[in-house]
Amino acid sequence: MSTVAVAMERFPDRVAVAVFLAAFVGDVFSKSSIPEEDLTLGKALIRAGSYFVDDLATETPFSQKGYGSVKKVYIMCDEDLLVTIDQVPAVAGLAANFLMDEVLKMQEELFL
């Protein structure tokens, strides 16, 4: 759960649009398919690096009224070092499935 998502959930009236730049976006509304014991172990091994540590520990699942009401834009990068070019269509499909309002592709020459 990212701090951006927490801010969207808690203050949807103060977030005009959330931009996910070449990010992995998870399903925040469905129950996880991860086995409970793996989830418990994962939570135990996490090192908190957020200003919202206490909020993240007690946060309930995201709602349509909060997180769901904020416009979300996903930006893919041409020269992404994590996602290869052949994976881009799959990532775009995933981003669209996670209720993104827009999926954009940024070209490398914009940075030059």
mmCIF file with all atom_site columns, N, CA and C in Angstrom, residues 56-97:
data_model
loop_
_atom_site.group_PDB
_atom_site.id
_atom_site.type_symbol
_atom_site.label_atom_id
_atom_site.label_alt_id
_atom_site.label_comp_id
_atom_site.label_asym_id
_atom_site.label_entity_id
_atom_site.label_seq_id
_atom_site.pdbx_PDB_ins_code
_atom_site.Cartn_x
_atom_site.Cartn_y
_atom_site.Cartn_z
_atom_site.occupancy
_atom_site.B_iso_or_equiv
_atom_site.pdbx_formal_charge
_atom_site.auth_seq_id
_atom_site.auth_comp_id
_atom_site.auth_asym_id
_atom_site.auth_atom_id
_atom_site.pdbx_PDB_model_num
ATOM 1   N N  . LEU A 1 56 ? -0.654  3.123  7.898   1.00 0.00 ? 56 LEU A N  1
ATOM 2   C CA . LEU A 1 56 ? -0.561  1.925  7.076   1.00 0.00 ? 56 LEU A CA 1
ATOM 3   C C  . LEU A 1 56 ? -0.822  0.664  7.882   1.00 0.00 ? 56 LEU A C  1
ATOM 4   N N  . ALA A 1 57 ? -0.444  0.665  9.146   1.00 0.00 ? 57 ALA A N  1
ATOM 5   C CA . ALA A 1 57 ? -0.629  -0.513 9.981   1.00 0.00 ? 57 ALA A CA 1
ATOM 6   C C  . ALA A 1 57 ? -2.091  -0.785 10.281  1.00 0.00 ? 57 ALA A C  1
ATOM 7   N N  . THR A 1 58 ? -2.906  0.261  10.308  1.00 0.00 ? 58 THR A N  1
ATOM 8   C CA . THR A 1 58 ? -4.308  0.094  10.696  1.00 0.00 ? 58 THR A CA 1
ATOM 9   C C  . THR A 1 58 ? -5.284  0.411  9.568   1.00 0.00 ? 58 THR A C  1
ATOM 10  N N  . GLU A 1 59 ? -4.767  0.699  8.386   1.00 0.00 ? 59 GLU A N  1
ATOM 11  C CA . GLU A 1 59 ? -5.608  1.130  7.264   1.00 0.00 ? 59 GLU A CA 1
ATOM 12  C C  . GLU A 1 59 ? -6.562  0.020  6.817   1.00 0.00 ? 59 GLU A C  1
ATOM 13  N N  . THR A 1 60 ? -7.800  0.381  6.573   1.00 0.00 ? 60 THR A N  1
ATOM 14  C CA . THR A 1 60 ? -8.786  -0.558 6.047   1.00 0.00 ? 60 THR A CA 1
ATOM 15  C C  . THR A 1 60 ? -8.672  -0.573 4.524   1.00 0.00 ? 60 THR A C  1
ATOM 16  N N  . PRO A 1 61 ? -9.293  -1.552 3.860   1.00 0.00 ? 61 PRO A N  1
ATOM 17  C CA . PRO A 1 61 ? -9.241  -1.570 2.392   1.00 0.00 ? 61 PRO A CA 1
ATOM 18  C C  . PRO A 1 61 ? -9.758  -0.257 1.803   1.00 0.00 ? 61 PRO A C  1
ATOM 19  N N  . PHE A 1 62 ? -9.263  0.071  0.631   1.00 0.00 ? 62 PHE A N  1
ATOM 20  C CA . PHE A 1 62 ? -9.650  1.324  -0.007  1.00 0.00 ? 62 PHE A CA 1
ATOM 21  C C  . PHE A 1 62 ? -11.101 1.290  -0.450  1.00 0.00 ? 62 PHE A C  1
ATOM 22  N N  . SER A 1 63 ? -11.703 2.468  -0.492  1.00 0.00 ? 63 SER A N  1
ATOM 23  C CA . SER A 1 63 ? -13.120 2.580  -0.850  1.00 0.00 ? 63 SER A CA 1
ATOM 24  C C  . SER A 1 63 ? -13.289 3.300  -2.180  1.00 0.00 ? 63 SER A C  1
ATOM 25  N N  . GLN A 1 64 ? -14.445 3.117  -2.792  1.00 0.00 ? 64 GLN A N  1
ATOM 26  C CA . GLN A 1 64 ? -14.775 3.855  -4.009  1.00 0.00 ? 64 GLN A CA 1
ATOM 27  C C  . GLN A 1 64 ? -14.937 5.340  -3.688  1.00 0.00 ? 64 GLN A C  1
ATOM 28  N N  . LYS A 1 65 ? -15.424 5.643  -2.483  1.00 0.00 ? 65 LYS A N  1
ATOM 29  C CA . LYS A 1 65 ? -15.658 7.036  -2.081  1.00 0.00 ? 65 LYS A CA 1
ATOM 30  C C  . LYS A 1 65 ? -14.342 7.811  -1.931  1.00 0.00 ? 65 LYS A C  1
ATOM 31  N N  . GLY A 1 66 ? -13.291 7.146  -1.467  1.00 0.00 ? 66 GLY A N  1
ATOM 32  C CA . GLY A 1 66 ? -11.989 7.792  -1.286  1.00 0.00 ? 66 GLY A CA 1
ATOM 33  C C  . GLY A 1 66 ? -11.090 7.561  -2.486  1.00 0.00 ? 66 GLY A C  1
ATOM 34  N N  . TYR A 1 67 ? -10.302 6.489  -2.433  1.00 0.00 ? 67 TYR A N  1
ATOM 35  C CA . TYR A 1 67 ? -9.342  6.143  -3.488  1.00 0.00 ? 67 TYR A CA 1
ATOM 36  C C  . TYR A 1 67 ? -10.015 6.064  -4.856  1.00 0.00 ? 67 TYR A C  1
ATOM 37  N N  . GLY A 1 68 ? -11.171 5.444  -4.902  1.00 0.00 ? 68 GLY A N  1
ATOM 38  C CA . GLY A 1 68 ? -11.863 5.241  -6.173  1.00 0.00 ? 68 GLY A CA 1
ATOM 39  C C  . GLY A 1 68 ? -12.366 6.510  -6.831  1.00 0.00 ? 68 GLY A C  1
ATOM 40  N N  . SER A 1 69 ? -12.507 7.581  -6.059  1.00 0.00 ? 69 SER A N  1
ATOM 41  C CA . SER A 1 69 ? -13.050 8.824  -6.617  1.00 0.00 ? 69 SER A CA 1
ATOM 42  C C  . SER A 1 69 ? -11.978 9.740  -7.213  1.00 0.00 ? 69 SER A C  1
ATOM 43  N N  . VAL A 1 70 ? -10.705 9.418  -6.991  1.00 0.00 ? 70 VAL A N  1
ATOM 44  C CA . VAL A 1 70 ? -9.608  10.254 -7.492  1.00 0.00 ? 70 VAL A CA 1
ATOM 45  C C  . VAL A 1 70 ? -9.208  9.792  -8.896  1.00 0.00 ? 70 VAL A C  1
ATOM 46  N N  . LYS A 1 71 ? -9.032  10.739 -9.814  1.00 0.00 ? 71 LYS A N  1
ATOM 47  C CA . LYS A 1 71 ? -8.589  10.417 -11.172 1.00 0.00 ? 71 LYS A CA 1
ATOM 48  C C  . LYS A 1 71 ? -7.184  9.831  -11.105 1.00 0.00 ? 71 LYS A C  1
ATOM 49  N N  . LYS A 1 72 ? -6.967  8.741  -11.860 1.00 0.00 ? 72 LYS A N  1
ATOM 50  C CA . LYS A 1 72 ? -5.681  8.056  -11.858 1.00 0.00 ? 72 LYS A CA 1
ATOM 51  C C  . LYS A 1 72 ? -5.136  7.970  -13.284 1.00 0.00 ? 72 LYS A C  1
ATOM 52  N N  . VAL A 1 73 ? -3.862  8.344  -13.444 1.00 0.00 ? 73 VAL A N  1
ATOM 53  C CA . VAL A 1 73 ? -3.196  8.295  -14.742 1.00 0.00 ? 73 VAL A CA 1
ATOM 54  C C  . VAL A 1 73 ? -1.939  7.444  -14.588 1.00 0.00 ? 73 VAL A C  1
ATOM 55  N N  . TYR A 1 74 ? -1.750  6.504  -15.505 1.00 0.00 ? 74 TYR A N  1
ATOM 56  C CA . TYR A 1 74 ? -0.567  5.647  -15.507 1.00 0.00 ? 74 TYR A CA 1
ATOM 57  C C  . TYR A 1 74 ? 0.293   6.035  -16.701 1.00 0.00 ? 74 TYR A C  1
ATOM 58  N N  . ILE A 1 75 ? 1.580   6.305  -16.473 1.00 0.00 ? 75 ILE A N  1
ATOM 59  C CA . ILE A 1 75 ? 2.492   6.686  -17.552 1.00 0.00 ? 75 ILE A CA 1
ATOM 60  C C  . ILE A 1 75 ? 3.556   5.608  -17.715 1.00 0.00 ? 75 ILE A C  1
ATOM 61  N N  . MET A 1 76 ? 3.599   5.008  -18.912 1.00 0.00 ? 76 MET A N  1
ATOM 62  C CA . MET A 1 76 ? 4.632   4.028  -19.249 1.00 0.00 ? 76 MET A CA 1
ATOM 63  C C  . MET A 1 76 ? 5.789   4.773  -19.903 1.00 0.00 ? 76 MET A C  1
ATOM 64  N N  . CYS A 1 77 ? 7.003   4.283  -19.705 1.00 0.00 ? 77 CYS A N  1
ATOM 65  C CA . CYS A 1 77 ? 8.176   4.907  -20.312 1.00 0.00 ? 77 CYS A CA 1
ATOM 66  C C  . CYS A 1 77 ? 8.752   3.994  -21.385 1.00 0.00 ? 77 CYS A C  1
ATOM 67  N N  . ASP A 1 78 ? 9.154   4.595  -22.505 1.00 0.00 ? 78 ASP A N  1
ATOM 68  C CA . ASP A 1 78 ? 9.767   3.868  -23.618 1.00 0.00 ? 78 ASP A CA 1
ATOM 69  C C  . ASP A 1 78 ? 11.007  3.089  -23.189 1.00 0.00 ? 78 ASP A C  1
ATOM 70  N N  . GLU A 1 79 ? 11.837  3.719  -22.407 1.00 0.00 ? 79 GLU A N  1
ATOM 71  C CA . GLU A 1 79 ? 13.127  3.142  -22.030 1.00 0.00 ? 79 GLU A CA 1
ATOM 72  C C  . GLU A 1 79 ? 13.132  2.670  -20.576 1.00 0.00 ? 79 GLU A C  1
ATOM 73  N N  . ASP A 1 80 ? 12.051  2.078  -20.140 1.00 0.00 ? 80 ASP A N  1
ATOM 74  C CA . ASP A 1 80 ? 11.940  1.562  -18.779 1.00 0.00 ? 80 ASP A CA 1
ATOM 75  C C  . ASP A 1 80 ? 12.936  0.414  -18.601 1.00 0.00 ? 80 ASP A C  1
ATOM 76  N N  . LEU A 1 81 ? 13.742  0.446  -17.561 1.00 0.00 ? 81 LEU A N  1
ATOM 77  C CA . LEU A 1 81 ? 14.730  -0.600 -17.328 1.00 0.00 ? 81 LEU A CA 1
ATOM 78  C C  . LEU A 1 81 ? 14.160  -1.783 -16.550 1.00 0.00 ? 81 LEU A C  1
ATOM 79  N N  . LEU A 1 82 ? 12.967  -1.643 -16.013 1.00 0.00 ? 82 LEU A N  1
ATOM 80  C CA . LEU A 1 82 ? 12.353  -2.724 -15.248 1.00 0.00 ? 82 LEU A CA 1
ATOM 81  C C  . LEU A 1 82 ? 11.392  -3.538 -16.104 1.00 0.00 ? 82 LEU A C  1
ATOM 82  N N  . VAL A 1 83 ? 10.606  -2.851 -16.916 1.00 0.00 ? 83 VAL A N  1
ATOM 83  C CA . VAL A 1 83 ? 9.628   -3.513 -17.777 1.00 0.00 ? 83 VAL A CA 1
ATOM 84  C C  . VAL A 1 83 ? 10.167  -3.488 -19.202 1.00 0.00 ? 83 VAL A C  1
ATOM 85  N N  . THR A 1 84 ? 10.376  -4.661 -19.787 1.00 0.00 ? 84 THR A N  1
ATOM 86  C CA . THR A 1 84 ? 10.894  -4.719 -21.154 1.00 0.00 ? 84 THR A CA 1
ATOM 87  C C  . THR A 1 84 ? 9.803   -4.336 -22.146 1.00 0.00 ? 84 THR A C  1
ATOM 88  N N  . ILE A 1 85 ? 10.203  -3.979 -23.348 1.00 0.00 ? 85 ILE A N  1
ATOM 89  C CA . ILE A 1 85 ? 9.267   -3.497 -24.354 1.00 0.00 ? 85 ILE A CA 1
ATOM 90  C C  . ILE A 1 85 ? 8.197   -4.540 -24.683 1.00 0.00 ? 85 ILE A C  1
ATOM 91  N N  . ASP A 1 86 ? 8.545   -5.833 -24.627 1.00 0.00 ? 86 ASP A N  1
ATOM 92  C CA . ASP A 1 86 ? 7.546   -6.857 -24.920 1.00 0.00 ? 86 ASP A CA 1
ATOM 93  C C  . ASP A 1 86 ? 6.545   -7.038 -23.779 1.00 0.00 ? 86 ASP A C  1
ATOM 94  N N  . GLN A 1 87 ? 6.852   -6.509 -22.615 1.00 0.00 ? 87 GLN A N  1
ATOM 95  C CA . GLN A 1 87 ? 5.925   -6.574 -21.485 1.00 0.00 ? 87 GLN A CA 1
ATOM 96  C C  . GLN A 1 87 ? 5.000   -5.364 -21.417 1.00 0.00 ? 87 GLN A C  1
ATOM 97  N N  . VAL A 1 88 ? 5.284   -4.321 -22.196 1.00 0.00 ? 88 VAL A N  1
ATOM 98  C CA . VAL A 1 88 ? 4.512   -3.077 -22.132 1.00 0.00 ? 88 VAL A CA 1
ATOM 99  C C  . VAL A 1 88 ? 3.014   -3.292 -22.355 1.00 0.00 ? 88 VAL A C  1
ATOM 100 N N  . PRO A 1 89 ? 2.594   -4.067 -23.377 1.00 0.00 ? 89 PRO A N  1
ATOM 101 C CA . PRO A 1 89 ? 1.145   -4.264 -23.548 1.00 0.00 ? 89 PRO A CA 1
ATOM 102 C C  . PRO A 1 89 ? 0.486   -4.906 -22.326 1.00 0.00 ? 89 PRO A C  1
ATOM 103 N N  . ALA A 1 90 ? 1.181   -5.852 -21.692 1.00 0.00 ? 90 ALA A N  1
ATOM 104 C CA . ALA A 1 90 ? 0.631   -6.495 -20.496 1.00 0.00 ? 90 ALA A CA 1
ATOM 105 C C  . ALA A 1 90 ? 0.515   -5.497 -19.355 1.00 0.00 ? 90 ALA A C  1
ATOM 106 N N  . VAL A 1 91 ? 1.531   -4.659 -19.190 1.00 0.00 ? 91 VAL A N  1
ATOM 107 C CA . VAL A 1 91 ? 1.498   -3.641 -18.132 1.00 0.00 ? 91 VAL A CA 1
ATOM 108 C C  . VAL A 1 91 ? 0.378   -2.642 -18.400 1.00 0.00 ? 91 VAL A C  1
ATOM 109 N N  . ALA A 1 92 ? 0.213   -2.247 -19.657 1.00 0.00 ? 92 ALA A N  1
ATOM 110 C CA . ALA A 1 92 ? -0.868  -1.320 -20.010 1.00 0.00 ? 92 ALA A CA 1
ATOM 111 C C  . ALA A 1 92 ? -2.220  -1.948 -19.707 1.00 0.00 ? 92 ALA A C  1
ATOM 112 N N  . GLY A 1 93 ? -2.358  -3.227 -20.006 1.00 0.00 ? 93 GLY A N  1
ATOM 113 C CA . GLY A 1 93 ? -3.606  -3.929 -19.703 1.00 0.00 ? 93 GLY A CA 1
ATOM 114 C C  . GLY A 1 93 ? -3.863  -3.996 -18.212 1.00 0.00 ? 93 GLY A C  1
ATOM 115 N N  . LEU A 1 94 ? -2.817  -4.275 -17.440 1.00 0.00 ? 94 LEU A N  1
ATOM 116 C CA . LEU A 1 94 ? -2.960  -4.307 -15.984 1.00 0.00 ? 94 LEU A CA 1
ATOM 117 C C  . LEU A 1 94 ? -3.353  -2.942 -15.451 1.00 0.00 ? 94 LEU A C  1
ATOM 118 N N  . ALA A 1 95 ? -2.700  -1.905 -15.935 1.00 0.00 ? 95 ALA A N  1
ATOM 119 C CA . ALA A 1 95 ? -3.012  -0.548 -15.477 1.00 0.00 ? 95 ALA A CA 1
ATOM 120 C C  . ALA A 1 95 ? -4.463  -0.205 -15.791 1.00 0.00 ? 95 ALA A C  1
ATOM 121 N N  . ALA A 1 96 ? -4.931  -0.582 -16.968 1.00 0.00 ? 96 ALA A N  1
ATOM 122 C CA . ALA A 1 96 ? -6.327  -0.315 -17.333 1.00 0.00 ? 96 ALA A CA 1
ATOM 123 C C  . ALA A 1 96 ? -7.280  -1.097 -16.445 1.00 0.00 ? 96 ALA A C  1
ATOM 124 N N  . ASN A 1 97 ? -6.902  -2.332 -16.106 1.00 0.00 ? 97 ASN A N  1
ATOM 125 C CA . ASN A 1 97 ? -7.745  -3.150 -15.232 1.00 0.00 ? 97 ASN A CA 1
ATOM 126 C C  . ASN A 1 97 ? -7.840  -2.585 -13.825 1.00 0.00 ? 97 ASN A C  1
#
